[in-house]
JSON list of C-alpha atoms and ligand atoms in Angstrom, two decimals:
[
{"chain": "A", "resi": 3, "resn": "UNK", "atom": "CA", "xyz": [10.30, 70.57, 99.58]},
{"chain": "A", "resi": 4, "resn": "UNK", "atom": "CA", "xyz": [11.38, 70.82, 96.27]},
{"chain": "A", "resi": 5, "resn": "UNK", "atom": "CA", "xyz": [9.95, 73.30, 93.45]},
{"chain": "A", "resi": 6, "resn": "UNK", "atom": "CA", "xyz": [10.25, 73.55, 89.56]},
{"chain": "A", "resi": 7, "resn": "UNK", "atom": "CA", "xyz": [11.20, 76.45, 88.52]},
{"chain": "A", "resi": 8, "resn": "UNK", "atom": "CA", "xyz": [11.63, 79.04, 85.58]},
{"chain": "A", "resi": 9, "resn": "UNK", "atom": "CA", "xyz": [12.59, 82.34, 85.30]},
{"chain": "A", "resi": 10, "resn": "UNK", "atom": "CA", "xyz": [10.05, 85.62, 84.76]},
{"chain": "A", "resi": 11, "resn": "UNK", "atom": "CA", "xyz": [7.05, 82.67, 85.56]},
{"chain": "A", "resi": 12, "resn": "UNK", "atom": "CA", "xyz": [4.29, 82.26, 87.98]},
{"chain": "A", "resi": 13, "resn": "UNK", "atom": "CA", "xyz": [6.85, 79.77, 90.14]},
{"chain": "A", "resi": 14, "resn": "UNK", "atom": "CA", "xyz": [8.40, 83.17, 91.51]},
{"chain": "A", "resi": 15, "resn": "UNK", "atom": "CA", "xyz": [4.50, 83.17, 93.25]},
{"chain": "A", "resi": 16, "resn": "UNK", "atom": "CA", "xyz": [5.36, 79.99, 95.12]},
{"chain": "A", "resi": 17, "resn": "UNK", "atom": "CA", "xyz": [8.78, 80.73, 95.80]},
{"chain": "A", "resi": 18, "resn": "UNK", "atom": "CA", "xyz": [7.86, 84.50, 96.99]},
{"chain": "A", "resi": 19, "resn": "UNK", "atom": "CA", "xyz": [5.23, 82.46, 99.48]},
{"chain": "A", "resi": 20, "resn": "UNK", "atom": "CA", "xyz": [7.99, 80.37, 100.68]},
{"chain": "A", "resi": 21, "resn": "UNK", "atom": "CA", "xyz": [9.98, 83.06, 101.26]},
{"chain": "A", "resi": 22, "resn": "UNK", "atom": "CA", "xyz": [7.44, 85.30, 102.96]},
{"chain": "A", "resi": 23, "resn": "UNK", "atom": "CA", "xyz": [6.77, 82.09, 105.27]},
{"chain": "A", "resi": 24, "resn": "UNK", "atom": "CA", "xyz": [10.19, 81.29, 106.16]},
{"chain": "A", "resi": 25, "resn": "UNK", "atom": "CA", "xyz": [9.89, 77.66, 105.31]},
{"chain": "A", "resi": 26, "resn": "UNK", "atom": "CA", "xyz": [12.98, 76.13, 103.92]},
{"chain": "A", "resi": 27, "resn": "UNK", "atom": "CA", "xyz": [13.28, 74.87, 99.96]},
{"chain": "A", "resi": 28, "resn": "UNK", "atom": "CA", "xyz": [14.96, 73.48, 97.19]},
{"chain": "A", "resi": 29, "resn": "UNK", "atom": "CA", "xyz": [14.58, 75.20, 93.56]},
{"chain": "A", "resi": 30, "resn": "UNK", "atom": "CA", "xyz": [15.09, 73.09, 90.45]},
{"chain": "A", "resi": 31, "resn": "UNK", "atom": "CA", "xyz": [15.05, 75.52, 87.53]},
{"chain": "A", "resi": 32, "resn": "UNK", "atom": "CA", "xyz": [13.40, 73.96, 84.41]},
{"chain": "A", "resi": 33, "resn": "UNK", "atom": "CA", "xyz": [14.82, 74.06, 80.70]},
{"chain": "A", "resi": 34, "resn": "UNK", "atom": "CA", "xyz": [11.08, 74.82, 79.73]},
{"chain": "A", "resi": 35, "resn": "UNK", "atom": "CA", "xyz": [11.78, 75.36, 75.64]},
{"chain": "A", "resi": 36, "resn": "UNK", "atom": "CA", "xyz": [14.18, 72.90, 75.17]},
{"chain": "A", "resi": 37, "resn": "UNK", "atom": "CA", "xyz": [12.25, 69.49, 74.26]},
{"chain": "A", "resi": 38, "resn": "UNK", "atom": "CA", "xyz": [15.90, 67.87, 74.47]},
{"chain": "A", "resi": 39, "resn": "UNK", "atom": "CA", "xyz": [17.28, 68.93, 78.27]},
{"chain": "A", "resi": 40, "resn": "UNK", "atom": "CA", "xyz": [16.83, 66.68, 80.66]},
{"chain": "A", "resi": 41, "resn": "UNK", "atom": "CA", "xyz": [15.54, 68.53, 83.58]},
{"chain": "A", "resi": 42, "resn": "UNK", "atom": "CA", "xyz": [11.79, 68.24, 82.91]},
{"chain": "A", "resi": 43, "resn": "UNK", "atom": "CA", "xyz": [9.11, 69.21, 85.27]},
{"chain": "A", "resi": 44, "resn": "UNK", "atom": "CA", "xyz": [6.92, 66.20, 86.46]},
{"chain": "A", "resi": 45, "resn": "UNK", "atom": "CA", "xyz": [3.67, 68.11, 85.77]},
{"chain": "A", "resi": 46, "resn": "UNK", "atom": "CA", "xyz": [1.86, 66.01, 83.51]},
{"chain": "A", "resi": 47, "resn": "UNK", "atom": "CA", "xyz": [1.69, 69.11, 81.17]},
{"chain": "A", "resi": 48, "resn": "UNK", "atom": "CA", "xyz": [5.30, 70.13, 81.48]},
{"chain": "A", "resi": 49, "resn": "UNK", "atom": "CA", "xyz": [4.89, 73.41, 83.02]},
{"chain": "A", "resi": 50, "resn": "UNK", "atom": "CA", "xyz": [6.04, 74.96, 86.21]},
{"chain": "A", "resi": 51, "resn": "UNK", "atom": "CA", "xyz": [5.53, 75.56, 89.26]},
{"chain": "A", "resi": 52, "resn": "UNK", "atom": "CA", "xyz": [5.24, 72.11, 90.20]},
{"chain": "A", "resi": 53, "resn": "UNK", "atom": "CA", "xyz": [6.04, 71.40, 94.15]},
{"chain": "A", "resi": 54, "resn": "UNK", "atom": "CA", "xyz": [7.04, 68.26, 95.55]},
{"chain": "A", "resi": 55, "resn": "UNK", "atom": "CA", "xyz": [7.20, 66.71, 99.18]},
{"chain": "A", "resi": 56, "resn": "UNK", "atom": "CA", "xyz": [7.65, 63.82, 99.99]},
{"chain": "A", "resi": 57, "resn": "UNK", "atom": "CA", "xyz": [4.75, 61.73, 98.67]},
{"chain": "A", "resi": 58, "resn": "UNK", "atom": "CA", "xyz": [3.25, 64.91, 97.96]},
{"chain": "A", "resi": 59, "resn": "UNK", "atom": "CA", "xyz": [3.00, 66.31, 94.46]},
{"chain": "A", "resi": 60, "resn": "UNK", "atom": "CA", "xyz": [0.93, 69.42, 93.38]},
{"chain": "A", "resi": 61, "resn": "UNK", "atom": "CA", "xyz": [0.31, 71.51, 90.55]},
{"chain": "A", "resi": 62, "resn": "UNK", "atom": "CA", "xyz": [-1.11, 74.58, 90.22]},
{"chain": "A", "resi": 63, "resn": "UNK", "atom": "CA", "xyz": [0.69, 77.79, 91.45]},
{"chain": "A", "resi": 64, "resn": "UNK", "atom": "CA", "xyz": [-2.53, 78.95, 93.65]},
{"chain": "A", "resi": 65, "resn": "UNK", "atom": "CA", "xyz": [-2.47, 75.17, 95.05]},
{"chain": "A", "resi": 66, "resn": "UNK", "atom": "CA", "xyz": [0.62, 74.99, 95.85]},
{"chain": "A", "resi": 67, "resn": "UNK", "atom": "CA", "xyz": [1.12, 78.34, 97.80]},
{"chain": "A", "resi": 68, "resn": "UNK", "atom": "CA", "xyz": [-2.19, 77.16, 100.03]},
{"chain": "A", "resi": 69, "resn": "UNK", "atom": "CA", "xyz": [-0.53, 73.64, 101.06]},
{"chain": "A", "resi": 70, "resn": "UNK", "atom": "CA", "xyz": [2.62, 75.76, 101.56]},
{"chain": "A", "resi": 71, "resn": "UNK", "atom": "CA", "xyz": [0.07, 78.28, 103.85]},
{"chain": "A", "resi": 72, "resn": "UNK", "atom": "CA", "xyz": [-1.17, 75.00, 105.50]},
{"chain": "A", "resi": 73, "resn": "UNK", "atom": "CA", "xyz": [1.46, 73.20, 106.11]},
{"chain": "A", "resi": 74, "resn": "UNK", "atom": "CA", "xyz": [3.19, 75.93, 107.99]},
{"chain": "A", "resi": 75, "resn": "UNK", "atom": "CA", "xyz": [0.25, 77.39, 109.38]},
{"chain": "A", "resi": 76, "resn": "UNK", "atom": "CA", "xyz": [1.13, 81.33, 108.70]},
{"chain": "A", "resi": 77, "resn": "UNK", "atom": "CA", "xyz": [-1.15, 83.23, 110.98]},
{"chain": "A", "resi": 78, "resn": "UNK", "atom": "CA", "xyz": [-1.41, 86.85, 108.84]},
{"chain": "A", "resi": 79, "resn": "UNK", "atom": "CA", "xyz": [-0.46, 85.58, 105.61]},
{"chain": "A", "resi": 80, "resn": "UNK", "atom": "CA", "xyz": [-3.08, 83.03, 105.15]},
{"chain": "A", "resi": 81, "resn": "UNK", "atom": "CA", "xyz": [-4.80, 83.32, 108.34]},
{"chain": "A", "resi": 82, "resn": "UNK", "atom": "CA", "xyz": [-7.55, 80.27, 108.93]},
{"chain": "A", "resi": 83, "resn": "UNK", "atom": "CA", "xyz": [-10.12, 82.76, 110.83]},
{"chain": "A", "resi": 84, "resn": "UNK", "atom": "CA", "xyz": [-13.21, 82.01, 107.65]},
{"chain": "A", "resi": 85, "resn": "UNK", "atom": "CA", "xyz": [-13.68, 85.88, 107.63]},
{"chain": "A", "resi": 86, "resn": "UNK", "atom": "CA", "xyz": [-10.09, 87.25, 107.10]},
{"chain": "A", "resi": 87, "resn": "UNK", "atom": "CA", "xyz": [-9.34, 84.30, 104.81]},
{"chain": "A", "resi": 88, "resn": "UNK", "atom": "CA", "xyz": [-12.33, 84.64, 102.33]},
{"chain": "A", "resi": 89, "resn": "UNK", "atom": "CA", "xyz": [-11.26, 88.56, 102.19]},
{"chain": "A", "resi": 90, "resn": "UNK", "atom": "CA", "xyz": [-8.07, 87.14, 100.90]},
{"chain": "A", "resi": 91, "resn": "UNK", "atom": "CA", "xyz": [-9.59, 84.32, 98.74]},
{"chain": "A", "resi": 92, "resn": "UNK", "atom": "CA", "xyz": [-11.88, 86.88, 97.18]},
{"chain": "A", "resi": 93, "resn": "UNK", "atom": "CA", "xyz": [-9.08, 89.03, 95.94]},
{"chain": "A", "resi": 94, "resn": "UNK", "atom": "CA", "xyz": [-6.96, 85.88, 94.79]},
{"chain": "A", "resi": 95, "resn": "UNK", "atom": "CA", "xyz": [-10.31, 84.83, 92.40]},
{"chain": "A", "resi": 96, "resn": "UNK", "atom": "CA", "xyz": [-9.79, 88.23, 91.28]},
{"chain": "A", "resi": 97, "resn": "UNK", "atom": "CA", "xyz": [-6.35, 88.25, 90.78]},
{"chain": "A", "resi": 98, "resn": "UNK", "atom": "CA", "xyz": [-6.48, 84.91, 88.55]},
{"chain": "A", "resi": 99, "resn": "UNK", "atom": "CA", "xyz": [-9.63, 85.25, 86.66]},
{"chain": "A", "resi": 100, "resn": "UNK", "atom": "CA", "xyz": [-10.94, 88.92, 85.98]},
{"chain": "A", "resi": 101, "resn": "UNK", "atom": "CA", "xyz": [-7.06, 90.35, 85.88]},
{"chain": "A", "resi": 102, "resn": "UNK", "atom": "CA", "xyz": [-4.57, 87.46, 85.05]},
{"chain": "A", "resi": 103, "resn": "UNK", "atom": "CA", "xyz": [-6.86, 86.18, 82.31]},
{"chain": "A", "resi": 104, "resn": "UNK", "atom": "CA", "xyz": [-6.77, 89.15, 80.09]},
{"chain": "A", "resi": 105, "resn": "UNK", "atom": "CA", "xyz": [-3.01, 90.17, 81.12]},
{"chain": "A", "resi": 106, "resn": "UNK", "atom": "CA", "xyz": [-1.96, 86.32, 80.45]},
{"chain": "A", "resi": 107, "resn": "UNK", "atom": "CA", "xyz": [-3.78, 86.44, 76.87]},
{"chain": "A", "resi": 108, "resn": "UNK", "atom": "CA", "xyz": [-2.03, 89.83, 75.89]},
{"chain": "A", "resi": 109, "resn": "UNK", "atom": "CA", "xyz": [1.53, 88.54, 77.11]},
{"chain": "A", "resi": 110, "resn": "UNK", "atom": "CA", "xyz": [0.79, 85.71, 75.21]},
{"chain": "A", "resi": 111, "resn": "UNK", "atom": "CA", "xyz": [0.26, 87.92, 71.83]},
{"chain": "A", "resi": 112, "resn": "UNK", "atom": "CA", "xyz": [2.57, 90.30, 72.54]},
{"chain": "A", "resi": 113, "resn": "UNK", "atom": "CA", "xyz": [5.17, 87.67, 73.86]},
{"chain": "A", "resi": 114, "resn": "UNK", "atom": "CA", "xyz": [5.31, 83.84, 72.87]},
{"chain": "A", "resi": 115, "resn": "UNK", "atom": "CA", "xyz": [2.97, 83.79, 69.88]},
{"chain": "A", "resi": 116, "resn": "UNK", "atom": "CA", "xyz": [5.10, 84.76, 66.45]},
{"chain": "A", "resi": 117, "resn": "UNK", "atom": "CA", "xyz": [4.77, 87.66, 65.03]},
{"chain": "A", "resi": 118, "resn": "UNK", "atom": "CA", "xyz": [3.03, 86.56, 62.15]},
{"chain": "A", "resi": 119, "resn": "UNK", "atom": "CA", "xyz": [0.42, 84.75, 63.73]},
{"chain": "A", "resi": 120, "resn": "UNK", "atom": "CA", "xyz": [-0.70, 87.46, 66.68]},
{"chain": "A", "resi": 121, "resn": "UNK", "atom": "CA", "xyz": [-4.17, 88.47, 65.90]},
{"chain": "A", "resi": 122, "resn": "UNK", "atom": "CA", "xyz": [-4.52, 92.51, 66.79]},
{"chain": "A", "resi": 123, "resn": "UNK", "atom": "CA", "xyz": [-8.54, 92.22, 67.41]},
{"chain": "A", "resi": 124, "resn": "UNK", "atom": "CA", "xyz": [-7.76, 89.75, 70.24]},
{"chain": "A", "resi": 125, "resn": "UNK", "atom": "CA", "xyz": [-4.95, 91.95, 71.04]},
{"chain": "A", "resi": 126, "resn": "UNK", "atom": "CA", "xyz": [-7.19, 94.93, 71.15]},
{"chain": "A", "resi": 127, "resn": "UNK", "atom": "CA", "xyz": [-9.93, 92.84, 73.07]},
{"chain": "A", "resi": 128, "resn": "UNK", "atom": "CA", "xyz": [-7.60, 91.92, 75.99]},
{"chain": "A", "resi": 129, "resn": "UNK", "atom": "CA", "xyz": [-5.82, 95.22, 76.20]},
{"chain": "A", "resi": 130, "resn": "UNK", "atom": "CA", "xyz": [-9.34, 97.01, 77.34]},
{"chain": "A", "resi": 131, "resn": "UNK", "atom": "CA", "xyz": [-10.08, 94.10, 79.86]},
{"chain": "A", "resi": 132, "resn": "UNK", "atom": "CA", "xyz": [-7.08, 94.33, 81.05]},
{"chain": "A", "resi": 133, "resn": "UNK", "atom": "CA", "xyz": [-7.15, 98.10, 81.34]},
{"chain": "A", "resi": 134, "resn": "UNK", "atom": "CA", "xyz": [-10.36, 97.57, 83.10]},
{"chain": "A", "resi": 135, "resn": "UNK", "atom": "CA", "xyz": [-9.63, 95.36, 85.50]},
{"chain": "A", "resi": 136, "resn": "UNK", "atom": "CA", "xyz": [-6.21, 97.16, 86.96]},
{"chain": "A", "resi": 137, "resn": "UNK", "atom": "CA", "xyz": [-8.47, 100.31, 86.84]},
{"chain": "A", "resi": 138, "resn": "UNK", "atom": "CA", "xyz": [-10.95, 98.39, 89.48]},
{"chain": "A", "resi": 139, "resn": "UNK", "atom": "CA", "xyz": [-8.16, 97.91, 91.35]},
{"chain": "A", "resi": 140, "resn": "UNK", "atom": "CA", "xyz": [-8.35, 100.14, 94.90]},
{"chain": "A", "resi": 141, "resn": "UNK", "atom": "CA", "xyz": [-6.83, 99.85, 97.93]},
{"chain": "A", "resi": 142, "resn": "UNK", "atom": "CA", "xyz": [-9.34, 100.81, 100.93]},
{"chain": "A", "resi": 143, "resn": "UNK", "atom": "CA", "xyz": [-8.50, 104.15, 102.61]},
{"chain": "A", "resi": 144, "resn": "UNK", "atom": "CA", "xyz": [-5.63, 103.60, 105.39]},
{"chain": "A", "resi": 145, "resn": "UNK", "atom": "CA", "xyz": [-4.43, 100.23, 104.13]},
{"chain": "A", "resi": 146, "resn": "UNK", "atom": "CA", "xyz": [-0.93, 99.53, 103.41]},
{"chain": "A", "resi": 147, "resn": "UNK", "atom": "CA", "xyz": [-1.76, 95.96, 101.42]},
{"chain": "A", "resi": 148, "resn": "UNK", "atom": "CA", "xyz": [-4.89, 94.71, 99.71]},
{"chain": "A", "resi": 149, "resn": "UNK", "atom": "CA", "xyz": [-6.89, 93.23, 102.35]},
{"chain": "A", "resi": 150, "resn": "UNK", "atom": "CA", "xyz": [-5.51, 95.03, 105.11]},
{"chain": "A", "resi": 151, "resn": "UNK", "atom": "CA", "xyz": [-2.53, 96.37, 107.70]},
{"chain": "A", "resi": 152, "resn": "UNK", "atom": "CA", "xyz": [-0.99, 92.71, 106.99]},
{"chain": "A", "resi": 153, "resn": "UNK", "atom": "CA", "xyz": [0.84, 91.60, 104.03]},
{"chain": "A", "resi": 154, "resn": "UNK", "atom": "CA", "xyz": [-1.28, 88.41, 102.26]},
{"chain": "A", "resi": 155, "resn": "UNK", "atom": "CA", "xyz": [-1.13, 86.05, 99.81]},
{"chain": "A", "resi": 156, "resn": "UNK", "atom": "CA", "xyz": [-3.55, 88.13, 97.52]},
{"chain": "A", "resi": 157, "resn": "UNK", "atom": "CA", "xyz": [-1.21, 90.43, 97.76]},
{"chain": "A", "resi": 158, "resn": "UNK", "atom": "CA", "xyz": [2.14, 88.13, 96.13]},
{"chain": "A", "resi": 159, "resn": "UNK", "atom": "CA", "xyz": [-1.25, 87.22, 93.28]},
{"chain": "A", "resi": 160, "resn": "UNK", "atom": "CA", "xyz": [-2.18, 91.15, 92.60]},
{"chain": "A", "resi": 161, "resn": "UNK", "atom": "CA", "xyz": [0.65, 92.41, 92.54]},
{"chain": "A", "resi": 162, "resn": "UNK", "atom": "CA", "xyz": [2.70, 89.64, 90.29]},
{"chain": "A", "resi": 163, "resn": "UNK", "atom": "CA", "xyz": [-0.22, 89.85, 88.06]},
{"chain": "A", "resi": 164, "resn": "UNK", "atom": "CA", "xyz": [-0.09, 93.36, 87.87]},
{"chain": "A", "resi": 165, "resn": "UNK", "atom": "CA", "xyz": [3.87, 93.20, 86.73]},
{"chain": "A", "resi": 166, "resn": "UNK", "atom": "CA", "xyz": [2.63, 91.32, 83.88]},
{"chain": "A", "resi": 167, "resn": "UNK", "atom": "CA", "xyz": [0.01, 94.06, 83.07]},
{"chain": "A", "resi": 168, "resn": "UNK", "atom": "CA", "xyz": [2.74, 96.67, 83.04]},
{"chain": "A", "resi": 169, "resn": "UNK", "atom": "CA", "xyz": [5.03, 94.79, 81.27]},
{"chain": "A", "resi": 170, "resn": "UNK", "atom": "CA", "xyz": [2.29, 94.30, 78.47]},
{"chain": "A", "resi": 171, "resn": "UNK", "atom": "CA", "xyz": [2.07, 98.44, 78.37]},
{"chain": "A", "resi": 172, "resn": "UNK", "atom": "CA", "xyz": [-1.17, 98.56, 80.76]},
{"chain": "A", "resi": 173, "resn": "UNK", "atom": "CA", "xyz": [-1.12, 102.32, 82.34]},
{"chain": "A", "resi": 174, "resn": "UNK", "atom": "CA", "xyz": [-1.44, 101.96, 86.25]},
{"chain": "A", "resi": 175, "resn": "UNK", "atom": "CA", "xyz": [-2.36, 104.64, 88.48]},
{"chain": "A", "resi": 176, "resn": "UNK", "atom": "CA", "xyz": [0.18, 106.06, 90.92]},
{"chain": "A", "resi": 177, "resn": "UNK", "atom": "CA", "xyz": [-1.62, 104.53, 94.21]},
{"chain": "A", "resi": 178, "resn": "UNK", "atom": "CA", "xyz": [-1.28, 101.03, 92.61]},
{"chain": "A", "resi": 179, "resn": "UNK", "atom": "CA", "xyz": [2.34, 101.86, 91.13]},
{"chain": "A", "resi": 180, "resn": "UNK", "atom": "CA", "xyz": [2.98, 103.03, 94.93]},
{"chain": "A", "resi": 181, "resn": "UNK", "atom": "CA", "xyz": [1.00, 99.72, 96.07]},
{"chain": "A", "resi": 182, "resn": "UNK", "atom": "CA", "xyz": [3.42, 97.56, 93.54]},
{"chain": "A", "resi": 183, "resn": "UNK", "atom": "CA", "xyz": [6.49, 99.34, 94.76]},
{"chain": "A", "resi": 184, "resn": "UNK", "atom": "CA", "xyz": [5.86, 98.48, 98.36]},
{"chain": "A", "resi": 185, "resn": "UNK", "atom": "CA", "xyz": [5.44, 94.77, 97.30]},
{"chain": "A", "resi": 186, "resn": "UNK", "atom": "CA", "xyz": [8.27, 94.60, 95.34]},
{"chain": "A", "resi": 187, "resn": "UNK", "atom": "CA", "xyz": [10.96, 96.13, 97.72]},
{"chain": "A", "resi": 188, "resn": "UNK", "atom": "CA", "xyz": [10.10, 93.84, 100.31]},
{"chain": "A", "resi": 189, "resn": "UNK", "atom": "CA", "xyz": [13.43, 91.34, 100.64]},
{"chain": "A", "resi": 190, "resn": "UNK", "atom": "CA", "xyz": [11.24, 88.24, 100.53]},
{"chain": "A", "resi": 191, "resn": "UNK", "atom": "CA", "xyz": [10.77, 89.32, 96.82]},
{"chain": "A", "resi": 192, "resn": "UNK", "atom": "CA", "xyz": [13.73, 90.23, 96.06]},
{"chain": "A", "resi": 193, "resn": "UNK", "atom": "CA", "xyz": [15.68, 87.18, 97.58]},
{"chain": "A", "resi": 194, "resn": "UNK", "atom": "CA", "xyz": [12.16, 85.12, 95.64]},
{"chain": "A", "resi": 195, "resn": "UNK", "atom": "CA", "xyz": [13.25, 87.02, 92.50]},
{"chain": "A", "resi": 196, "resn": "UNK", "atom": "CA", "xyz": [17.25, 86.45, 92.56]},
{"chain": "A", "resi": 197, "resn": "UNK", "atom": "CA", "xyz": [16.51, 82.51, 92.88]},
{"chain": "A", "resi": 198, "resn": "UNK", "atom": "CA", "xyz": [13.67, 82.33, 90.21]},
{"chain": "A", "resi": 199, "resn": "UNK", "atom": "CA", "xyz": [15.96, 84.30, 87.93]},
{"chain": "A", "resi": 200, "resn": "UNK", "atom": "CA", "xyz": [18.76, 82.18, 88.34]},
{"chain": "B", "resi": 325, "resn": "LIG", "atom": "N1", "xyz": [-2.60, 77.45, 85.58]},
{"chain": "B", "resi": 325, "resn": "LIG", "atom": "C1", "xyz": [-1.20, 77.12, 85.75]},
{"chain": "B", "resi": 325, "resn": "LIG", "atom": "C2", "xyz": [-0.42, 77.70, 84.60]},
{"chain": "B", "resi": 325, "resn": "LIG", "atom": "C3", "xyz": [0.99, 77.17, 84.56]},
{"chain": "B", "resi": 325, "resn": "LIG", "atom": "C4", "xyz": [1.74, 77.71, 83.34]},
{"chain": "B", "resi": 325, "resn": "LIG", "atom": "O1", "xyz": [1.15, 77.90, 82.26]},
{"chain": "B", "resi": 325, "resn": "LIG", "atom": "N2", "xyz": [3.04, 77.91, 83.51]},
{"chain": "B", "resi": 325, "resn": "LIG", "atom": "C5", "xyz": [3.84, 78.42, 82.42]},
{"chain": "B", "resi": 325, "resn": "LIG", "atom": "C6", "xyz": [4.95, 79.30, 82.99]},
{"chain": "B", "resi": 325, "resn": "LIG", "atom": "S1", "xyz": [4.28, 80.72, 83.76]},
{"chain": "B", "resi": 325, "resn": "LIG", "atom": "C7", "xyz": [4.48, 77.24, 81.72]},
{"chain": "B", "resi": 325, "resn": "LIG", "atom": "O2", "xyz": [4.96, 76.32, 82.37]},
{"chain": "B", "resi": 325, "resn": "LIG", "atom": "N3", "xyz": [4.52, 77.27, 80.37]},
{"chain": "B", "resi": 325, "resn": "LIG", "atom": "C8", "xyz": [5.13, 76.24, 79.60]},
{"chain": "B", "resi": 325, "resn": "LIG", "atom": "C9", "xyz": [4.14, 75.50, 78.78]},
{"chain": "B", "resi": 325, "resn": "LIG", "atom": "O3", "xyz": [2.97, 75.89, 78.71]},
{"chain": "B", "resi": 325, "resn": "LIG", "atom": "O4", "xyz": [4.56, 74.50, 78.18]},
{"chain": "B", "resi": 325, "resn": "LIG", "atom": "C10", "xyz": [-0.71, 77.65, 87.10]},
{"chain": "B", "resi": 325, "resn": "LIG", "atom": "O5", "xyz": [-1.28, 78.64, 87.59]},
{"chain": "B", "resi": 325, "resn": "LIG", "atom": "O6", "xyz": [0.24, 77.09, 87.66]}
]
């Protein structure tokens, strides 16, 4: 299985997943910004993650971590039970439209787009979303990880998406900060981290 890469992007997701899974990989790291390198990523838009296996190709960083899921059939992770998995599901919709779309516009102001072109009523616009949707954010009474006593996928979606909130200068609360912390010192992230960084 081999996945296109780039540092401080959403392909630390997929290879976090593979990590947390134990399933074995190969990382290409992508020379995203530079139209003349010649290690390009084979999504027909350029952009990473991008996973391929055998005759399999797949784009999408939610896609890919659920045919990752599948194809090694994690039991806790990603469990199949309909009830436990839509828990899950329902907090990775969250984490990708209600959180990451605000976050992802305000990293994209404060970030890629130049200076002189950054428009500070959209800025303004996506800092309050944003604010508002890490303040829904709560983690139920007794639970260690967002759906539960078991460390998910929803939980590699929140709390990624939540680095890029505090990143853009979004205040979180201590239980989430806590929450994030837990997340991040696990080794699967860190060993995830070292290769995406590469
Ligand atoms: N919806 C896509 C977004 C992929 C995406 O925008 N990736 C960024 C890196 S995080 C990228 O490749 N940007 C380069 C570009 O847009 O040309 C996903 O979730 O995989």
């Amino acid at each position: 299985m081999k996945i296109y890469t780039y540092p401080k992007s959403r392909s630390l997701r997929v290879l976090w997943t593979l990590e947390e899974i134990g399933a074995p990989y190969e990382s290409v790291k992508v020379d995203l910004f530079n139209p003349t390198s010649c290690i390009k990523s084979p999504h027909s838009r350029g952009k990473v993650p991008f996973l391929s296996d055998g005759d399999v190709s797949i784009e999408e960083t939610l896609a890919i971590c659920i045919y990752i899921c599948e194809k090694y059939s994690s039991t806790t992770f990603y469990p199949a039970e309909p009830k436990l998995r839509s828990t899950i599901n329902s907090w990775l919709s969250y984490a990708l439209t209600d959180l990451e779309s605000p976050v992802w516009n305000l990293l994209k102001q404060q970030v890629f787009i130049p200076e002189n072109q950054r428009n500070s009523g959209l800025i303004d616009y996506a800092k309050s979303e944003a604010n508002r949707a890490v303040n829904q954010i709560r983690l139920n009474k007794g639970y260690e990880w967002i759906t539960g006593s078991n460390f998910t996928l929803a939980d590699i979606f929140v709390t990624h998406t939540l680095l890029w909130a505090k990143l853009c200068g979004i205040a979180i609360n201590s239980e989430i900060k806590d929450y994030m912390d837990r997340a991040m010192s696990r080794p699967t992230y860190l060993k995830a981290q070292e290769r995406n960084n590469r």
